[in-house]
Amino acid sequence: MGKSMAARYRILREIGRGAMGRVYLAHDGLLERDVALKELAVPDYLDEAEKEEVRERFRQEAKAAARLSHPHILTVHDIVSAGEKQYIVMEYLEGKTLRDILKERSLSVEEVMTIAPMISDALHYAHSHGIVHRDIKPDNIFVLESGNIKVADFGIAKMLKVSDRTHTGVIMGTPNYIAPEVVKGLPYD
């Protein structure tokens, strides 16, 4: 971790792991609060140009998410670099993912009728700001202890006003949750 980053953020423990890296619980010494640090892990098998494209996508994720200020969207505070590594600094959430809850039990009709409008409101807000999430799934929906929800991980968000640069033929998303039009290569909204 870079000297300035290490001076500000003290990693407490790993709290998650995804396809593109790890997520840590950290303490922000300057603002005296706990935050989540999402680390970018650039695959070693990529060439330098591809690695830079992955880093740029990560920066775009942070910028896209940071533009969104909504009670049902995870707040992004900053993006920081430490040597070859990059981190998105986000609010730390206390609660469970919808995936964790669904492993334990089914949701009641009342719970679904409470959660679904919050998710819809968050996605409508993001869409009105030119961002389509593209990876809505139970893993990316946090249910807080208060009952509020937060939509997280705009990692493959499509900025409607920016070209969608991916490797030819690569479909971005989680197979069980991806929209049919994305698989068919059609425009999506």
PDB file of N, CA and C in Angstrom, residues 16-92:
ATOM      1  N   GLY A  16     -14.714  -9.465   1.610  1.00  0.00           N
ATOM      2  CA  GLY A  16     -15.322 -10.015   0.408  1.00  0.00           C
ATOM      3  C   GLY A  16     -14.294 -10.248  -0.674  1.00  0.00           C
ATOM      4  N   ARG A  17     -14.714 -11.028  -1.657  1.00  0.00           N
ATOM      5  CA  ARG A  17     -13.824 -11.343  -2.766  1.00  0.00           C
ATOM      6  C   ARG A  17     -14.679 -11.533  -4.008  1.00  0.00           C
ATOM      7  N   GLY A  18     -14.255 -10.945  -5.097  1.00  0.00           N
ATOM      8  CA  GLY A  18     -14.994 -11.078  -6.347  1.00  0.00           C
ATOM      9  C   GLY A  18     -14.065 -11.413  -7.482  1.00  0.00           C
ATOM     10  N   ALA A  19     -14.609 -11.402  -8.687  1.00  0.00           N
ATOM     11  CA  ALA A  19     -13.839 -11.765  -9.873  1.00  0.00           C
ATOM     12  C   ALA A  19     -12.688 -10.800 -10.120  1.00  0.00           C
ATOM     13  N   MET A  20     -12.865  -9.541  -9.763  1.00  0.00           N
ATOM     14  CA  MET A  20     -11.848  -8.537 -10.061  1.00  0.00           C
ATOM     15  C   MET A  20     -11.023  -8.117  -8.852  1.00  0.00           C
ATOM     16  N   GLY A  21     -11.204  -8.743  -7.702  1.00  0.00           N
ATOM     17  CA  GLY A  21     -10.371  -8.375  -6.566  1.00  0.00           C
ATOM     18  C   GLY A  21     -11.047  -8.583  -5.234  1.00  0.00           C
ATOM     19  N   ARG A  22     -10.409  -8.059  -4.211  1.00  0.00           N
ATOM     20  CA  ARG A  22     -10.879  -8.220  -2.836  1.00  0.00           C
ATOM     21  C   ARG A  22     -11.502  -6.929  -2.325  1.00  0.00           C
ATOM     22  N   VAL A  23     -12.322  -7.090  -1.291  1.00  0.00           N
ATOM     23  CA  VAL A  23     -12.903  -5.938  -0.601  1.00  0.00           C
ATOM     24  C   VAL A  23     -12.486  -6.039   0.860  1.00  0.00           C
ATOM     25  N   TYR A  24     -12.008  -4.912   1.392  1.00  0.00           N
ATOM     26  CA  TYR A  24     -11.524  -4.878   2.771  1.00  0.00           C
ATOM     27  C   TYR A  24     -12.333  -3.891   3.607  1.00  0.00           C
ATOM     28  N   LEU A  25     -12.483  -4.212   4.875  1.00  0.00           N
ATOM     29  CA  LEU A  25     -12.948  -3.232   5.846  1.00  0.00           C
ATOM     30  C   LEU A  25     -11.705  -2.467   6.271  1.00  0.00           C
ATOM     31  N   ALA A  26     -11.769  -1.143   6.219  1.00  0.00           N
ATOM     32  CA  ALA A  26     -10.619  -0.316   6.589  1.00  0.00           C
ATOM     33  C   ALA A  26     -11.117   0.843   7.443  1.00  0.00           C
ATOM     34  N   HIS A  27     -10.188   1.449   8.142  1.00  0.00           N
ATOM     35  CA  HIS A  27     -10.519   2.627   8.946  1.00  0.00           C
ATOM     36  C   HIS A  27      -9.856   3.847   8.306  1.00  0.00           C
ATOM     37  N   ASP A  28     -10.675   4.867   8.035  1.00  0.00           N
ATOM     38  CA  ASP A  28     -10.200   6.128   7.490  1.00  0.00           C
ATOM     39  C   ASP A  28      -9.779   6.986   8.681  1.00  0.00           C
ATOM     40  N   GLY A  29      -8.465   7.131   8.870  1.00  0.00           N
ATOM     41  CA  GLY A  29      -7.937   7.872  10.009  1.00  0.00           C
ATOM     42  C   GLY A  29      -8.192   9.365   9.942  1.00  0.00           C
ATOM     43  N   LEU A  30      -8.322   9.909   8.732  1.00  0.00           N
ATOM     44  CA  LEU A  30      -8.560  11.337   8.588  1.00  0.00           C
ATOM     45  C   LEU A  30      -9.986  11.714   8.995  1.00  0.00           C
ATOM     46  N   LEU A  31     -10.960  10.979   8.466  1.00  0.00           N
ATOM     47  CA  LEU A  31     -12.360  11.280   8.770  1.00  0.00           C
ATOM     48  C   LEU A  31     -12.912  10.433   9.914  1.00  0.00           C
ATOM     49  N   GLU A  32     -12.080   9.554  10.465  1.00  0.00           N
ATOM     50  CA  GLU A  32     -12.422   8.719  11.617  1.00  0.00           C
ATOM     51  C   GLU A  32     -13.723   7.946  11.408  1.00  0.00           C
ATOM     52  N   ARG A  33     -13.720   7.126  10.345  1.00  0.00           N
ATOM     53  CA  ARG A  33     -14.867   6.280  10.054  1.00  0.00           C
ATOM     54  C   ARG A  33     -14.385   5.016   9.365  1.00  0.00           C
ATOM     55  N   ASP A  34     -15.198   3.969   9.456  1.00  0.00           N
ATOM     56  CA  ASP A  34     -14.906   2.741   8.738  1.00  0.00           C
ATOM     57  C   ASP A  34     -15.407   2.872   7.305  1.00  0.00           C
ATOM     58  N   VAL A  35     -14.641   2.315   6.381  1.00  0.00           N
ATOM     59  CA  VAL A  35     -14.980   2.332   4.962  1.00  0.00           C
ATOM     60  C   VAL A  35     -14.692   0.952   4.380  1.00  0.00           C
ATOM     61  N   ALA A  36     -15.194   0.722   3.191  1.00  0.00           N
ATOM     62  CA  ALA A  36     -14.855  -0.484   2.444  1.00  0.00           C
ATOM     63  C   ALA A  36     -13.894  -0.078   1.338  1.00  0.00           C
ATOM     64  N   LEU A  37     -12.826  -0.837   1.173  1.00  0.00           N
ATOM     65  CA  LEU A  37     -11.861  -0.612   0.094  1.00  0.00           C
ATOM     66  C   LEU A  37     -11.992  -1.761  -0.896  1.00  0.00           C
ATOM     67  N   LYS A  38     -12.352  -1.447  -2.124  1.00  0.00           N
ATOM     68  CA  LYS A  38     -12.451  -2.459  -3.167  1.00  0.00           C
ATOM     69  C   LYS A  38     -11.184  -2.392  -3.996  1.00  0.00           C
ATOM     70  N   GLU A  39     -10.412  -3.460  -3.956  1.00  0.00           N
ATOM     71  CA  GLU A  39      -9.123  -3.517  -4.653  1.00  0.00           C
ATOM     72  C   GLU A  39      -9.311  -4.081  -6.057  1.00  0.00           C
ATOM     73  N   LEU A  40      -8.629  -3.503  -7.002  1.00  0.00           N
ATOM     74  CA  LEU A  40      -8.611  -4.034  -8.358  1.00  0.00           C
ATOM     75  C   LEU A  40      -7.469  -5.021  -8.492  1.00  0.00           C
ATOM     76  N   ALA A  41      -7.784  -6.223  -8.927  1.00  0.00           N
ATOM     77  CA  ALA A  41      -6.760  -7.226  -9.216  1.00  0.00           C
ATOM     78  C   ALA A  41      -6.691  -7.372 -10.732  1.00  0.00           C
ATOM     79  N   VAL A  42      -5.613  -6.903 -11.325  1.00  0.00           N
ATOM     80  CA  VAL A  42      -5.446  -6.992 -12.778  1.00  0.00           C
ATOM     81  C   VAL A  42      -4.822  -8.350 -13.099  1.00  0.00           C
ATOM     82  N   PRO A  43      -5.505  -9.154 -13.927  1.00  0.00           N
ATOM     83  CA  PRO A  43      -4.957 -10.479 -14.258  1.00  0.00           C
ATOM     84  C   PRO A  43      -3.573 -10.385 -14.904  1.00  0.00           C
ATOM     85  N   ASP A  44      -2.649 -11.235 -14.470  1.00  0.00           N
ATOM     86  CA  ASP A  44      -1.279 -11.244 -14.971  1.00  0.00           C
ATOM     87  C   ASP A  44      -1.179 -11.642 -16.442  1.00  0.00           C
ATOM     88  N   TYR A  45      -2.138 -12.427 -16.932  1.00  0.00           N
ATOM     89  CA  TYR A  45      -2.042 -12.925 -18.301  1.00  0.00           C
ATOM     90  C   TYR A  45      -2.343 -11.855 -19.359  1.00  0.00           C
ATOM     91  N   LEU A  46      -2.825 -10.685 -18.944  1.00  0.00           N
ATOM     92  CA  LEU A  46      -3.117  -9.619 -19.898  1.00  0.00           C
ATOM     93  C   LEU A  46      -1.836  -8.907 -20.319  1.00  0.00           C
ATOM     94  N   ASP A  47      -1.830  -8.388 -21.554  1.00  0.00           N
ATOM     95  CA  ASP A  47      -0.685  -7.582 -21.966  1.00  0.00           C
ATOM     96  C   ASP A  47      -0.848  -6.178 -21.375  1.00  0.00           C
ATOM     97  N   GLU A  48       0.146  -5.338 -21.529  1.00  0.00           N
ATOM     98  CA  GLU A  48       0.136  -4.016 -20.877  1.00  0.00           C
ATOM     99  C   GLU A  48      -1.038  -3.152 -21.331  1.00  0.00           C
ATOM    100  N   ALA A  49      -1.360  -3.189 -22.614  1.00  0.00           N
ATOM    101  CA  ALA A  49      -2.490  -2.393 -23.113  1.00  0.00           C
ATOM    102  C   ALA A  49      -3.801  -2.866 -22.497  1.00  0.00           C
ATOM    103  N   GLU A  50      -3.967  -4.187 -22.385  1.00  0.00           N
ATOM    104  CA  GLU A  50      -5.177  -4.735 -21.777  1.00  0.00           C
ATOM    105  C   GLU A  50      -5.237  -4.413 -20.286  1.00  0.00           C
ATOM    106  N   LYS A  51      -4.086  -4.472 -19.626  1.00  0.00           N
ATOM    107  CA  LYS A  51      -4.051  -4.118 -18.197  1.00  0.00           C
ATOM    108  C   LYS A  51      -4.471  -2.666 -17.992  1.00  0.00           C
ATOM    109  N   GLU A  52      -3.999  -1.792 -18.855  1.00  0.00           N
ATOM    110  CA  GLU A  52      -4.377  -0.376 -18.733  1.00  0.00           C
ATOM    111  C   GLU A  52      -5.862  -0.192 -19.006  1.00  0.00           C
ATOM    112  N   GLU A  53      -6.406  -0.984 -19.935  1.00  0.00           N
ATOM    113  CA  GLU A  53      -7.849  -0.900 -20.202  1.00  0.00           C
ATOM    114  C   GLU A  53      -8.650  -1.327 -18.970  1.00  0.00           C
ATOM    115  N   VAL A  54      -8.192  -2.378 -18.275  1.00  0.00           N
ATOM    116  CA  VAL A  54      -8.866  -2.827 -17.051  1.00  0.00           C
ATOM    117  C   VAL A  54      -8.790  -1.733 -15.983  1.00  0.00           C
ATOM    118  N   ARG A  55      -7.619  -1.118 -15.840  1.00  0.00           N
ATOM    119  CA  ARG A  55      -7.470  -0.026 -14.859  1.00  0.00           C
ATOM    120  C   ARG A  55      -8.392   1.143 -15.205  1.00  0.00           C
ATOM    121  N   GLU A  56      -8.501   1.447 -16.494  1.00  0.00           N
ATOM    122  CA  GLU A  56      -9.375   2.543 -16.917  1.00  0.00           C
ATOM    123  C   GLU A  56     -10.837   2.214 -16.641  1.00  0.00           C
ATOM    124  N   ARG A  57     -11.231   0.962 -16.868  1.00  0.00           N
ATOM    125  CA  ARG A  57     -12.607   0.543 -16.555  1.00  0.00           C
ATOM    126  C   ARG A  57     -12.879   0.717 -15.057  1.00  0.00           C
ATOM    127  N   PHE A  58     -11.906   0.371 -14.244  1.00  0.00           N
ATOM    128  CA  PHE A  58     -12.031   0.514 -12.790  1.00  0.00           C
ATOM    129  C   PHE A  58     -12.223   1.988 -12.422  1.00  0.00           C
ATOM    130  N   ARG A  59     -11.423   2.859 -13.034  1.00  0.00           N
ATOM    131  CA  ARG A  59     -11.581   4.301 -12.785  1.00  0.00           C
ATOM    132  C   ARG A  59     -12.960   4.777 -13.239  1.00  0.00           C
ATOM    133  N   GLN A  60     -13.424   4.243 -14.370  1.00  0.00           N
ATOM    134  CA  GLN A  60     -14.747   4.622 -14.866  1.00  0.00           C
ATOM    135  C   GLN A  60     -15.848   4.139 -13.919  1.00  0.00           C
ATOM    136  N   GLU A  61     -15.652   2.941 -13.333  1.00  0.00           N
ATOM    137  CA  GLU A  61     -16.608   2.436 -12.343  1.00  0.00           C
ATOM    138  C   GLU A  61     -16.715   3.409 -11.181  1.00  0.00           C
ATOM    139  N   ALA A  62     -15.564   3.830 -10.690  1.00  0.00           N
ATOM    140  CA  ALA A  62     -15.556   4.753  -9.551  1.00  0.00           C
ATOM    141  C   ALA A  62     -16.224   6.067  -9.923  1.00  0.00           C
ATOM    142  N   LYS A  63     -15.907   6.589 -11.093  1.00  0.00           N
ATOM    143  CA  LYS A  63     -16.498   7.861 -11.526  1.00  0.00           C
ATOM    144  C   LYS A  63     -18.008   7.731 -11.706  1.00  0.00           C
ATOM    145  N   ALA A  64     -18.429   6.628 -12.328  1.00  0.00           N
ATOM    146  CA  ALA A  64     -19.865   6.413 -12.549  1.00  0.00           C
ATOM    147  C   ALA A  64     -20.599   6.327 -11.225  1.00  0.00           C
ATOM    148  N   ALA A  65     -20.087   5.514 -10.324  1.00  0.00           N
ATOM    149  CA  ALA A  65     -20.749   5.332  -9.034  1.00  0.00           C
ATOM    150  C   ALA A  65     -20.698   6.594  -8.192  1.00  0.00           C
ATOM    151  N   ALA A  66     -19.615   7.352  -8.278  1.00  0.00           N
ATOM    152  CA  ALA A  66     -19.477   8.572  -7.485  1.00  0.00           C
ATOM    153  C   ALA A  66     -20.463   9.648  -7.926  1.00  0.00           C
ATOM    154  N   ARG A  67     -20.912   9.584  -9.165  1.00  0.00           N
ATOM    155  CA  ARG A  67     -21.902  10.550  -9.656  1.00  0.00           C
ATOM    156  C   ARG A  67     -23.284  10.305  -9.078  1.00  0.00           C
ATOM    157  N   LEU A  68     -23.482   9.136  -8.498  1.00  0.00           N
ATOM    158  CA  LEU A  68     -24.801   8.761  -8.011  1.00  0.00           C
ATOM    159  C   LEU A  68     -24.918   9.010  -6.512  1.00  0.00           C
ATOM    160  N   SER A  69     -25.821   9.885  -6.140  1.00  0.00           N
ATOM    161  CA  SER A  69     -26.078  10.186  -4.737  1.00  0.00           C
ATOM    162  C   SER A  69     -27.541   9.868  -4.474  1.00  0.00           C
ATOM    163  N   HIS A  70     -27.776   8.715  -3.862  1.00  0.00           N
ATOM    164  CA  HIS A  70     -29.140   8.219  -3.694  1.00  0.00           C
ATOM    165  C   HIS A  70     -29.193   7.346  -2.445  1.00  0.00           C
ATOM    166  N   PRO A  71     -30.292   7.387  -1.699  1.00  0.00           N
ATOM    167  CA  PRO A  71     -30.367   6.607  -0.453  1.00  0.00           C
ATOM    168  C   PRO A  71     -30.317   5.090  -0.643  1.00  0.00           C
ATOM    169  N   HIS A  72     -30.542   4.599  -1.871  1.00  0.00           N
ATOM    170  CA  HIS A  72     -30.521   3.154  -2.109  1.00  0.00           C
ATOM    171  C   HIS A  72     -29.358   2.724  -2.999  1.00  0.00           C
ATOM    172  N   ILE A  73     -28.335   3.576  -3.115  1.00  0.00           N
ATOM    173  CA  ILE A  73     -27.139   3.239  -3.891  1.00  0.00           C
ATOM    174  C   ILE A  73     -25.920   3.412  -3.001  1.00  0.00           C
ATOM    175  N   LEU A  74     -25.057   2.415  -3.001  1.00  0.00           N
ATOM    176  CA  LEU A  74     -23.826   2.460  -2.222  1.00  0.00           C
ATOM    177  C   LEU A  74     -23.027   3.710  -2.578  1.00  0.00           C
ATOM    178  N   THR A  75     -22.613   4.457  -1.569  1.00  0.00           N
ATOM    179  CA  THR A  75     -21.872   5.698  -1.788  1.00  0.00           C
ATOM    180  C   THR A  75     -20.395   5.423  -2.018  1.00  0.00           C
ATOM    181  N   VAL A  76     -19.864   6.012  -3.099  1.00  0.00           N
ATOM    182  CA  VAL A  76     -18.434   5.941  -3.384  1.00  0.00           C
ATOM    183  C   VAL A  76     -17.809   7.258  -2.950  1.00  0.00           C
ATOM    184  N   HIS A  77     -16.759   7.161  -2.124  1.00  0.00           N
ATOM    185  CA  HIS A  77     -16.105   8.355  -1.602  1.00  0.00           C
ATOM    186  C   HIS A  77     -14.901   8.795  -2.423  1.00  0.00           C
ATOM    187  N   ASP A  78     -14.121   7.829  -2.945  1.00  0.00           N
ATOM    188  CA  ASP A  78     -12.840   8.197  -3.546  1.00  0.00           C
ATOM    189  C   ASP A  78     -12.281   7.017  -4.326  1.00  0.00           C
ATOM    190  N   ILE A  79     -11.253   7.284  -5.126  1.00  0.00           N
ATOM    191  CA  ILE A  79     -10.440   6.234  -5.736  1.00  0.00           C
ATOM    192  C   ILE A  79      -8.997   6.587  -5.422  1.00  0.00           C
ATOM    193  N   VAL A  80      -8.241   5.597  -4.968  1.00  0.00           N
ATOM    194  CA  VAL A  80      -6.852   5.830  -4.584  1.00  0.00           C
ATOM    195  C   VAL A  80      -5.967   4.764  -5.215  1.00  0.00           C
ATOM    196  N   SER A  81      -4.727   5.139  -5.443  1.00  0.00           N
ATOM    197  CA  SER A  81      -3.742   4.223  -6.003  1.00  0.00           C
ATOM    198  C   SER A  81      -2.634   3.998  -4.998  1.00  0.00           C
ATOM    199  N   ALA A  82      -2.097   2.796  -5.034  1.00  0.00           N
ATOM    200  CA  ALA A  82      -0.949   2.445  -4.210  1.00  0.00           C
ATOM    201  C   ALA A  82      -0.067   1.544  -5.057  1.00  0.00           C
ATOM    202  N   GLY A  83       0.942   2.143  -5.681  1.00  0.00           N
ATOM    203  CA  GLY A  83       1.795   1.380  -6.595  1.00  0.00           C
ATOM    204  C   GLY A  83       0.971   0.917  -7.776  1.00  0.00           C
ATOM    205  N   GLU A  84       0.987  -0.374  -8.036  1.00  0.00           N
ATOM    206  CA  GLU A  84       0.229  -0.961  -9.138  1.00  0.00           C
ATOM    207  C   GLU A  84      -1.241  -1.167  -8.798  1.00  0.00           C
ATOM    208  N   LYS A  85      -1.582  -1.058  -7.522  1.00  0.00           N
ATOM    209  CA  LYS A  85      -2.946  -1.352  -7.089  1.00  0.00           C
ATOM    210  C   LYS A  85      -3.801  -0.099  -7.043  1.00  0.00           C
ATOM    211  N   GLN A  86      -5.085  -0.303  -7.332  1.00  0.00           N
ATOM    212  CA  GLN A  86      -6.058   0.777  -7.222  1.00  0.00           C
ATOM    213  C   GLN A  86      -7.176   0.301  -6.298  1.00  0.00           C
ATOM    214  N   TYR A  87      -7.767   1.259  -5.580  1.00  0.00           N
ATOM    215  CA  TYR A  87      -8.850   0.949  -4.652  1.00  0.00           C
ATOM    216  C   TYR A  87      -9.969   1.970  -4.829  1.00  0.00           C
ATOM    217  N   ILE A  88     -11.203   1.490  -4.753  1.00  0.00           N
ATOM    218  CA  ILE A  88     -12.349   2.384  -4.642  1.00  0.00           C
ATOM    219  C   ILE A  88     -12.702   2.422  -3.159  1.00  0.00           C
ATOM    220  N   VAL A  89     -12.839   3.630  -2.623  1.00  0.00           N
ATOM    221  CA  VAL A  89     -13.206   3.814  -1.218  1.00  0.00           C
ATOM    222  C   VAL A  89     -14.716   4.039  -1.176  1.00  0.00           C
ATOM    223  N   MET A  90     -15.413   3.156  -0.458  1.00  0.00           N
ATOM    224  CA  MET A  90     -16.878   3.191  -0.420  1.00  0.00           C
ATOM    225  C   MET A  90     -17.370   3.182   1.019  1.00  0.00           C
ATOM    226  N   GLU A  91     -18.637   3.522   1.174  1.00  0.00           N
ATOM    227  CA  GLU A  91     -19.220   3.417   2.506  1.00  0.00           C
ATOM    228  C   GLU A  91     -19.221   1.955   2.923  1.00  0.00           C
ATOM    229  N   TYR A  92     -19.032   1.725   4.219  1.00  0.00           N
ATOM    230  CA  TYR A  92     -19.080   0.368   4.760  1.00  0.00           C
ATOM    231  C   TYR A  92     -20.506   0.083   5.200  1.00  0.00           C
TER     232      TYR A  92
END
